[in-house]
PDB file of C-alpha atoms in Angstrom:
ATOM      1  CA  MET B 297     -69.543-140.424 132.372  1.00 70.00           C
ATOM      2  CA  ASP B 298     -71.888-137.512 133.133  1.00 95.00           C
ATOM      3  CA  VAL B 299     -70.166-135.557 135.888  1.00 97.00           C
ATOM      4  CA  ALA B 300     -72.954-132.968 135.857  1.00 97.00           C
ATOM      5  CA  GLU B 301     -75.403-135.736 136.748  1.00 97.00           C
ATOM      6  CA  LEU B 302     -73.210-136.817 139.650  1.00 98.00           C
ATOM      7  CA  GLU B 303     -73.034-133.210 140.831  1.00 98.00           C
ATOM      8  CA  GLY B 304     -76.811-132.935 140.634  1.00 98.00           C
ATOM      9  CA  ILE B 305     -77.326-136.093 142.665  1.00 98.00           C
ATOM     10  CA  ALA B 306     -74.898-134.870 145.323  1.00 98.00           C
ATOM     11  CA  ALA B 307     -76.591-131.463 145.457  1.00 98.00           C
ATOM     12  CA  GLU B 308     -80.070-132.920 145.826  1.00 98.00           C
ATOM     13  CA  ILE B 309     -79.083-135.356 148.555  1.00 98.00           C
ATOM     14  CA  SER B 310     -76.987-132.788 150.428  1.00 98.00           C
ATOM     15  CA  ARG B 311     -80.001-130.499 150.757  1.00 98.00           C
ATOM     16  CA  GLU B 312     -82.142-133.284 152.211  1.00 98.00           C
ATOM     17  CA  ALA B 313     -79.316-134.326 154.537  1.00 98.00           C
ATOM     18  CA  GLY B 314     -78.674-130.749 155.617  1.00 98.00           C
ATOM     19  CA  ASP B 315     -82.336-130.218 156.409  1.00 97.00           C
ATOM     20  CA  LEU B 316     -82.305-133.329 158.604  1.00 95.00           C
ATOM     21  CA  ALA B 317     -79.157-132.127 160.405  1.00 95.00           C
ATOM     22  CA  ARG B 318     -80.688-128.705 161.016  1.00 96.00           C
ATOM     23  CA  ARG B 319     -83.910-130.211 162.402  1.00 93.00           C
ATOM     24  CA  ARG B 320     -82.022-132.552 164.700  1.00 90.00           C
ATOM     25  CA  ARG B 321     -79.932-129.638 165.959  1.00 91.00           C
ATOM     26  CA  ALA B 322     -83.120-127.716 166.810  1.00 92.00           C
ATOM     27  CA  GLU B 323     -84.465-130.744 168.687  1.00 90.00           C
ATOM     28  CA  GLY B 324     -81.293-131.081 170.759  1.00 87.00           C
ATOM     29  CA  VAL B 325     -78.033-132.958 170.298  1.00 82.00           C
ATOM     30  CA  ARG B 326     -76.943-136.135 172.053  1.00 78.00           C
ATOM     31  CA  ILE B 327     -73.278-137.115 172.004  1.00 78.00           C
ATOM     32  CA  ALA B 328     -73.161-140.743 170.896  1.00 76.00           C
ATOM     33  CA  ALA B 329     -69.445-141.495 171.265  1.00 70.00           C
ATOM     34  CA  THR B 330     -65.906-140.203 171.075  1.00 68.00           C
ATOM     35  CA  LYS B 331     -63.471-141.300 168.392  1.00 66.00           C
ATOM     36  CA  SER B 332     -59.757-140.559 168.173  1.00 61.00           C
ATOM     37  CA  ALA B 333     -59.710-138.465 171.351  1.00 60.00           C
ATOM     38  CA  LEU B 334     -62.119-137.277 174.037  1.00 49.00           C
ATOM     39  CA  ALA B 335     -62.667-134.032 172.129  1.00 59.00           C
ATOM     40  CA  ASP B 336     -63.376-135.893 168.868  1.00 61.00           C
ATOM     41  CA  ILE B 337     -67.087-136.543 169.177  1.00 61.00           C
ATOM     42  CA  VAL B 338     -69.847-138.079 167.090  1.00 73.00           C
ATOM     43  CA  THR B 339     -73.516-137.290 167.597  1.00 81.00           C
ATOM     44  CA  ASP B 340     -76.563-139.406 166.902  1.00 89.00           C
ATOM     45  CA  ALA B 341     -77.339-136.905 164.136  1.00 91.00           C
ATOM     46  CA  ASP B 342     -74.006-137.609 162.390  1.00 91.00           C
ATOM     47  CA  ARG B 343     -74.935-141.259 162.121  1.00 92.00           C
ATOM     48  CA  GLU B 344     -78.532-140.631 161.095  1.00 93.00           C
ATOM     49  CA  VAL B 345     -77.563-138.115 158.425  1.00 95.00           C
ATOM     50  CA  GLU B 346     -74.887-140.406 157.007  1.00 96.00           C
ATOM     51  CA  GLN B 347     -77.366-143.263 156.818  1.00 96.00           C
ATOM     52  CA  LEU B 348     -79.812-141.053 154.925  1.00 97.00           C
ATOM     53  CA  ILE B 349     -77.100-140.106 152.413  1.00 98.00           C
ATOM     54  CA  ARG B 350     -76.007-143.717 152.077  1.00 97.00           C
ATOM     55  CA  ASP B 351     -79.560-144.917 151.481  1.00 98.00           C
ATOM     56  CA  ARG B 352     -80.294-142.238 148.876  1.00 98.00           C
ATOM     57  CA  LEU B 353     -77.088-142.956 146.971  1.00 98.00           C
ATOM     58  CA  ALA B 354     -77.698-146.704 147.050  1.00 97.00           C
ATOM     59  CA  ALA B 355     -81.146-146.162 145.566  1.00 98.00           C
ATOM     60  CA  ARG B 356     -79.854-143.910 142.788  1.00 97.00           C
ATOM     61  CA  ARG B 357     -76.475-145.572 142.071  1.00 97.00           C
ATOM     62  CA  PRO B 358     -76.441-149.100 143.507  1.00 97.00           C
ATOM     63  CA  ASP B 359     -73.173-150.113 141.836  1.00 97.00           C
ATOM     64  CA  ASP B 360     -71.116-147.289 143.338  1.00 97.00           C
ATOM     65  CA  GLY B 361     -68.894-147.588 146.398  1.00 97.00           C
ATOM     66  CA  PHE B 362     -69.238-145.574 149.591  1.00 97.00           C
ATOM     67  CA  VAL B 363     -66.754-144.161 152.108  1.00 97.00           C
ATOM     68  CA  GLY B 364     -68.173-142.173 155.017  1.00 95.00           C
ATOM     69  CA  GLU B 365     -66.908-140.848 158.305  1.00 88.00           C
ATOM     70  CA  GLU B 366     -69.376-142.697 160.502  1.00 87.00           C
ATOM     71  CA  SER B 367     -69.911-146.129 158.924  1.00 85.00           C
ATOM     72  CA  ASP B 368     -68.026-148.966 157.279  1.00 87.00           C
ATOM     73  CA  ALA B 369     -66.778-148.486 153.731  1.00 91.00           C
ATOM     74  CA  GLN B 370     -68.592-150.337 150.974  1.00 93.00           C
ATOM     75  CA  PRO B 371     -66.735-151.190 147.752  1.00 94.00           C
ATOM     76  CA  GLY B 372     -68.565-150.842 144.464  1.00 95.00           C
ATOM     77  CA  THR B 373     -68.284-152.251 140.963  1.00 96.00           C
ATOM     78  CA  SER B 374     -68.770-149.103 138.858  1.00 97.00           C
ATOM     79  CA  GLY B 375     -65.384-147.517 139.552  1.00 96.00           C
ATOM     80  CA  ILE B 376     -67.057-144.578 141.304  1.00 97.00           C
ATOM     81  CA  THR B 377     -67.032-144.088 145.074  1.00 97.00           C
ATOM     82  CA  TRP B 378     -68.930-141.521 147.113  1.00 98.00           C
ATOM     83  CA  VAL B 379     -66.868-139.895 149.880  1.00 98.00           C
ATOM     84  CA  VAL B 380     -69.088-138.357 152.536  1.00 98.00           C
ATOM     85  CA  ASP B 381     -68.849-136.268 155.694  1.00 97.00           C
ATOM     86  CA  PRO B 382     -72.435-136.068 156.964  1.00 97.00           C
ATOM     87  CA  ILE B 383     -71.827-133.208 159.404  1.00 96.00           C
ATOM     88  CA  ASP B 384     -68.443-131.568 158.986  1.00 97.00           C
ATOM     89  CA  GLY B 385     -67.882-129.409 162.054  1.00 95.00           C
ATOM     90  CA  THR B 386     -69.478-131.739 164.604  1.00 91.00           C
ATOM     91  CA  VAL B 387     -68.078-129.847 167.593  1.00 91.00           C
ATOM     92  CA  ASN B 388     -69.560-126.610 166.245  1.00 94.00           C
ATOM     93  CA  TYR B 389     -72.814-128.474 165.684  1.00 92.00           C
ATOM     94  CA  ALA B 390     -72.878-129.878 169.198  1.00 89.00           C
ATOM     95  CA  TYR B 391     -72.192-126.455 170.728  1.00 91.00           C
ATOM     96  CA  GLY B 392     -74.863-124.738 168.628  1.00 93.00           C
ATOM     97  CA  ILE B 393     -72.381-122.807 166.492  1.00 95.00           C
ATOM     98  CA  PRO B 394     -74.046-122.544 163.058  1.00 95.00           C
ATOM     99  CA  HIS B 395     -70.883-123.289 161.084  1.00 97.00           C
ATOM    100  CA  TYR B 396     -71.160-126.867 159.828  1.00 97.00           C
ATOM    101  CA  ALA B 397     -71.778-128.520 156.482  1.00 98.00           C
ATOM    102  CA  VAL B 398     -72.699-131.648 154.570  1.00 98.00           C
ATOM    103  CA  SER B 399     -69.882-132.688 152.225  1.00 98.00           C
ATOM    104  CA  ILE B 400     -70.461-135.204 149.398  1.00 98.00           C
ATOM    105  CA  ALA B 401     -68.004-136.074 146.604  1.00 98.00           C
ATOM    106  CA  ALA B 402     -67.924-138.618 143.808  1.00 98.00           C
ATOM    107  CA  VAL B 403     -64.458-139.908 142.914  1.00 98.00           C
ATOM    108  CA  MET B 404     -63.151-142.354 140.309  1.00 97.00           C
ATOM    109  CA  GLY B 405     -60.491-144.967 140.995  1.00 93.00           C
ATOM    110  CA  GLU B 406     -59.176-146.283 144.282  1.00 88.00           C
ATOM    111  CA  PRO B 407     -60.911-144.383 147.116  1.00 86.00           C
ATOM    112  CA  THR B 408     -57.747-142.845 148.557  1.00 88.00           C
ATOM    113  CA  PRO B 409     -56.649-139.236 147.951  1.00 89.00           C
ATOM    114  CA  GLU B 410     -53.337-140.426 146.509  1.00 87.00           C
ATOM    115  CA  ALA B 411     -55.098-142.399 143.779  1.00 90.00           C
ATOM    116  CA  TRP B 412     -58.556-140.999 143.064  1.00 94.00           C
ATOM    117  CA  THR B 413     -59.771-138.489 140.489  1.00 96.00           C
ATOM    118  CA  ALA B 414     -62.525-136.288 141.866  1.00 97.00           C
ATOM    119  CA  LEU B 415     -65.504-136.036 139.519  1.00 98.00           C
ATOM    120  CA  ALA B 416     -68.077-134.000 141.425  1.00 98.00           C
ATOM    121  CA  GLY B 417     -68.512-132.491 144.845  1.00 98.00           C
ATOM    122  CA  VAL B 418     -70.820-130.335 146.924  1.00 98.00           C
ATOM    123  CA  VAL B 419     -70.537-128.612 150.278  1.00 98.00           C
ATOM    124  CA  PHE B 420     -73.884-127.505 151.714  1.00 98.00           C
ATOM    125  CA  THR B 421     -74.270-125.397 154.828  1.00 98.00           C
ATOM    126  CA  PRO B 422     -77.899-125.656 155.900  1.00 97.00           C
ATOM    127  CA  VAL B 423     -78.064-122.787 158.375  1.00 96.00           C
ATOM    128  CA  VAL B 424     -77.306-120.139 155.732  1.00 96.00           C
ATOM    129  CA  ASP B 425     -78.582-122.246 152.805  1.00 97.00           C
ATOM    130  CA  GLU B 426     -75.411-122.042 150.708  1.00 98.00           C
ATOM    131  CA  LEU B 427     -74.653-124.850 148.271  1.00 98.00           C
ATOM    132  CA  PHE B 428     -71.133-124.863 146.849  1.00 98.00           C
ATOM    133  CA  ARG B 429     -70.859-127.272 143.914  1.00 98.00           C
ATOM    134  CA  ALA B 430     -68.312-128.359 141.341  1.00 98.00           C
ATOM    135  CA  SER B 431     -67.806-130.939 138.632  1.00 98.00           C
ATOM    136  CA  ARG B 432     -64.585-131.891 136.892  1.00 98.00           C
ATOM    137  CA  GLY B 433     -64.069-129.444 134.035  1.00 97.00           C
ATOM    138  CA  GLY B 434     -67.333-127.652 134.826  1.00 98.00           C
ATOM    139  CA  GLY B 435     -66.123-125.015 137.251  1.00 98.00           C
ATOM    140  CA  ALA B 436     -67.082-124.265 140.835  1.00 98.00           C
ATOM    141  CA  TRP B 437     -70.328-122.483 141.612  1.00 98.00           C
ATOM    142  CA  LEU B 438     -72.400-120.912 144.365  1.00 98.00           C
ATOM    143  CA  GLY B 439     -75.866-120.516 142.912  1.00 94.00           C
ATOM    144  CA  GLU B 440     -75.412-118.805 139.547  1.00 95.00           C
ATOM    145  CA  GLU B 441     -72.062-117.286 140.547  1.00 97.00           C
ATOM    146  CA  ARG B 442     -68.956-118.933 139.152  1.00 98.00           C
ATOM    147  CA  LEU B 443     -66.277-119.048 141.832  1.00 98.00           C
ATOM    148  CA  THR B 444     -62.685-117.865 141.478  1.00 98.00           C
ATOM    149  CA  VAL B 445     -59.934-118.007 144.055  1.00 98.00           C
ATOM    150  CA  SER B 446     -58.571-114.695 145.286  1.00 97.00           C
ATOM    151  CA  THR B 447     -55.516-112.867 143.976  1.00 92.00           C
ATOM    152  CA  PRO B 448     -52.823-112.102 146.589  1.00 88.00           C
ATOM    153  CA  THR B 449     -52.300-108.484 147.620  1.00 90.00           C
ATOM    154  CA  ASP B 450     -49.632-106.645 149.555  1.00 91.00           C
ATOM    155  CA  ALA B 451     -51.901-106.703 152.616  1.00 92.00           C
ATOM    156  CA  GLY B 452     -51.112-110.394 153.137  1.00 94.00           C
ATOM    157  CA  ALA B 453     -53.264-113.502 152.999  1.00 96.00           C
ATOM    158  CA  LEU B 454     -56.302-114.293 155.109  1.00 97.00           C
ATOM    159  CA  VAL B 455     -55.408-117.853 156.117  1.00 98.00           C
ATOM    160  CA  ALA B 456     -57.621-120.485 157.728  1.00 98.00           C
ATOM    161  CA  THR B 457     -56.287-123.406 159.697  1.00 97.00           C
ATOM    162  CA  GLY B 458     -57.309-126.022 162.231  1.00 94.00           C
ATOM    163  CA  PHE B 459     -55.848-128.063 165.060  1.00 91.00           C
ATOM    164  CA  GLY B 460     -56.111-131.771 165.757  1.00 83.00           C
ATOM    165  CA  TYR B 461     -58.032-133.239 168.674  1.00 81.00           C
ATOM    166  CA  ASP B 462     -54.925-134.815 170.210  1.00 83.00           C
ATOM    167  CA  PRO B 463     -53.315-132.301 172.596  1.00 87.00           C
ATOM    168  CA  ALA B 464     -49.925-133.841 171.839  1.00 89.00           C
ATOM    169  CA  THR B 465     -50.072-132.341 168.323  1.00 90.00           C
ATOM    170  CA  HIS B 466     -50.929-128.783 169.323  1.00 92.00           C
ATOM    171  CA  ALA B 467     -47.375-127.540 169.857  1.00 94.00           C
ATOM    172  CA  ASP B 468     -46.393-128.517 166.314  1.00 93.00           C
ATOM    173  CA  ASP B 469     -49.599-126.986 164.939  1.00 92.00           C
ATOM    174  CA  LEU B 470     -48.885-123.698 166.680  1.00 94.00           C
ATOM    175  CA  ALA B 471     -45.278-123.731 165.500  1.00 94.00           C
ATOM    176  CA  ARG B 472     -46.521-124.151 161.942  1.00 93.00           C
ATOM    177  CA  VAL B 473     -48.801-121.149 162.345  1.00 95.00           C
ATOM    178  CA  ALA B 474     -45.845-119.108 163.561  1.00 95.00           C
ATOM    179  CA  ARG B 475     -43.917-120.003 160.407  1.00 95.00           C
ATOM    180  CA  PHE B 476     -46.579-118.840 157.960  1.00 95.00           C
ATOM    181  CA  MET B 477     -47.966-115.868 159.936  1.00 95.00           C
ATOM    182  CA  PRO B 478     -45.475-113.408 158.357  1.00 95.00           C
ATOM    183  CA  LEU B 479     -47.373-114.022 155.094  1.00 94.00           C
ATOM    184  CA  ALA B 480     -50.792-113.498 156.663  1.00 95.00           C
ATOM    185  CA  ARG B 481     -52.912-110.448 157.294  1.00 95.00           C
ATOM    186  CA  ASP B 482     -54.918-112.499 159.812  1.00 96.00           C
ATOM    187  CA  LEU B 483     -55.884-116.033 160.835  1.00 97.00           C
ATOM    188  CA  ARG B 484     -59.243-117.791 160.881  1.00 97.00           C
ATOM    189  CA  ARG B 485     -60.188-121.018 162.695  1.00 95.00           C
ATOM    190  CA  GLY B 486     -63.659-122.046 161.559  1.00 96.00           C
ATOM    191  CA  GLY B 487     -63.790-125.689 162.619  1.00 96.00           C
ATOM    192  CA  ALA B 488     -65.118-127.229 159.383  1.00 97.00           C
ATOM    193  CA  ALA B 489     -62.519-128.163 156.757  1.00 97.00           C
ATOM    194  CA  SER B 490     -65.015-128.504 153.909  1.00 98.00           C
ATOM    195  CA  LEU B 491     -66.247-124.947 154.471  1.00 98.00           C
ATOM    196  CA  ASP B 492     -62.714-123.579 154.745  1.00 98.00           C
ATOM    197  CA  LEU B 493     -61.986-125.109 151.339  1.00 98.00           C
ATOM    198  CA  ALA B 494     -65.258-123.829 149.885  1.00 98.00           C
ATOM    199  CA  TYR B 495     -64.411-120.347 151.148  1.00 98.00           C
ATOM    200  CA  VAL B 496     -60.994-120.508 149.480  1.00 98.00           C
ATOM    201  CA  ALA B 497     -62.769-121.402 146.241  1.00 98.00           C
ATOM    202  CA  ALA B 498     -65.122-118.449 146.715  1.00 98.00           C
ATOM    203  CA  GLY B 499     -62.323-115.990 147.491  1.00 98.00           C
ATOM    204  CA  ARG B 500     -63.581-115.478 151.047  1.00 98.00           C
ATOM    205  CA  LEU B 501     -60.289-116.888 152.296  1.00 98.00           C
ATOM    206  CA  ASP B 502     -56.924-116.615 150.561  1.00 98.00           C
ATOM    207  CA  ALA B 503     -55.553-119.923 151.842  1.00 98.00           C
ATOM    208  CA  TYR B 504     -56.231-122.921 154.046  1.00 98.00           C
ATOM    209  CA  VAL B 505     -53.627-125.036 155.842  1.00 97.00           C
ATOM    210  CA  GLU B 506     -54.224-128.028 158.123  1.00 96.00           C
ATOM    211  CA  ARG B 507     -52.607-131.271 159.245  1.00 95.00           C
ATOM    212  CA  GLY B 508     -54.560-134.422 160.021  1.00 93.00           C
ATOM    213  CA  LEU B 509     -57.434-134.350 157.535  1.00 95.00           C
ATOM    214  CA  HIS B 510     -59.303-137.493 156.556  1.00 94.00           C
ATOM    215  CA  PRO B 511     -60.423-138.163 152.958  1.00 95.00           C
ATOM    216  CA  TRP B 512     -64.018-137.114 153.670  1.00 96.00           C
ATOM    217  CA  ASP B 513     -62.811-133.781 155.066  1.00 96.00           C
ATOM    218  CA  HIS B 514     -61.393-132.562 151.765  1.00 97.00           C
ATOM    219  CA  ALA B 515     -62.796-134.709 148.926  1.00 97.00           C
ATOM    220  CA  ALA B 516     -65.475-132.221 147.848  1.00 98.00           C
ATOM    221  CA  GLY B 517     -63.724-129.038 148.987  1.00 98.00           C
ATOM    222  CA  ALA B 518     -60.500-129.749 147.145  1.00 98.00           C
ATOM    223  CA  LEU B 519     -62.403-130.104 143.871  1.00 98.00           C
ATOM    224  CA  LEU B 520     -64.120-126.778 144.536  1.00 98.00           C
ATOM    225  CA  VAL B 521     -60.736-125.097 144.912  1.00 98.00           C
ATOM    226  CA  THR B 522     -59.161-126.586 141.804  1.00 98.00           C
ATOM    227  CA  GLU B 523     -62.233-125.870 139.686  1.00 98.00           C
ATOM    228  CA  ALA B 524     -62.101-122.282 140.957  1.00 98.00           C
ATOM    229  CA  GLY B 525     -58.560-121.968 139.588  1.00 98.00           C
ATOM    230  CA  GLY B 526     -56.670-122.734 142.789  1.00 98.00           C
ATOM    231  CA  VAL B 527     -54.103-125.324 143.798  1.00 98.00           C
ATOM    232  CA  VAL B 528     -54.499-128.037 146.424  1.00 97.00           C
ATOM    233  CA  GLY B 529     -51.495-129.978 147.642  1.00 96.00           C
ATOM    234  CA  GLY B 530     -49.944-131.381 150.764  1.00 93.00           C
ATOM    235  CA  ALA B 531     -48.625-134.694 151.975  1.00 91.00           C
ATOM    236  CA  PRO B 532     -48.168-137.501 151.360  1.00 86.00           C
ATOM    237  CA  ASP B 533     -47.099-137.415 147.714  1.00 85.00           C
ATOM    238  CA  GLY B 534     -48.102-133.831 147.043  1.00 89.00           C
ATOM    239  CA  ARG B 535     -51.789-134.594 147.577  1.00 90.00           C
ATOM    240  CA  PRO B 536     -54.020-133.422 150.450  1.00 92.00           C
ATOM    241  CA  GLY B 537     -53.858-135.929 153.266  1.00 89.00           C
ATOM    242  CA  ARG B 538     -53.162-136.789 156.869  1.00 91.00           C
ATOM    243  CA  GLU B 539     -49.747-135.131 156.924  1.00 92.00           C
ATOM    244  CA  MET B 540     -50.742-131.804 155.364  1.00 95.00           C
ATOM    245  CA  THR B 541     -53.338-130.052 153.228  1.00 97.00           C
ATOM    246  CA  ILE B 542     -52.653-126.694 151.567  1.00 97.00           C
ATOM    247  CA  ALA B 543     -55.183-124.895 149.375  1.00 98.00           C
ATOM    248  CA  THR B 544     -54.660-121.464 147.848  1.00 98.00           C
ATOM    249  CA  SER B 545     -54.043-119.621 144.583  1.00 97.00           C
ATOM    250  CA  SER B 546     -51.275-120.675 142.232  1.00 96.00           C
ATOM    251  CA  GLU B 547     -49.496-117.367 142.946  1.00 95.00           C
ATOM    252  CA  LEU B 548     -49.317-118.048 146.685  1.00 96.00           C
ATOM    253  CA  PHE B 549     -48.950-121.825 146.801  1.00 97.00           C
ATOM    254  CA  GLU B 550     -45.161-122.196 146.590  1.00 95.00           C
ATOM    255  CA  THR B 551     -44.461-119.317 148.970  1.00 95.00           C
ATOM    256  CA  LEU B 552     -46.881-120.651 151.540  1.00 96.00           C
ATOM    257  CA  SER B 553     -45.649-124.231 151.176  1.00 95.00           C
ATOM    258  CA  SER B 554     -42.039-123.134 151.661  1.00 94.00           C
ATOM    259  CA  ALA B 555     -42.963-121.317 154.851  1.00 94.00           C
ATOM    260  CA  ILE B 556     -44.861-124.301 156.237  1.00 93.00           C
ATOM    261  CA  TYR B 557     -42.123-126.845 155.548  1.00 87.00           C
ATOM    262  CA  ARG B 558     -39.074-124.798 156.468  1.00 75.00           C
TER     263      ARG B 558
END
């Protein structure tokens, strides 16, 4: 299986998808629906961009499965599934905040984080034209620069996090932040999980912690982190998932995890 080829396909399609998202943002955004909560929105552009990605993948790899945020899952026969977030950071996108990304990953096995093996992944942010890419065993890259997670210092960790759309979860989220803040030099709240993970891989952040992620939120970003020498864990079963996602360096992982779960 040529993981570099899968990475190349994801990179090519992500650029086309990102260009479409950027053009639709310039034309104006229409909110199409809400999802899990009133604050959890989907735009017409989310759906259009996902359909573009789905169509391009079907043309290139018709036997593969597909799991996306905005459309029904499609099983495949090849053993490979594409896990896609067409516009990660939709609220940023809708508000005109230029911090959003296209996230595309190819995974092998059952398309659940507890069971899959990530093969390739890209996170593309069209506004600043940065393409983060990784393949299994091939490292994580931004352009020609090979990415490496940061090394902890005595100044503390720059930690990113996020909060769910359901107001009922916010108290627990804030309590969690209070538990790990003694380890932090500062906190960041970017609003796009895939970019937070890409920034951990690039050493722009020291760690990322969030509850409530869906598979498409972390499929590509988690591979970036591990290929950059970091560790990604969480819950359930020690894998990133709905209960918890933690991404950081191996030196910081256990200390941070202990603080979060205490």
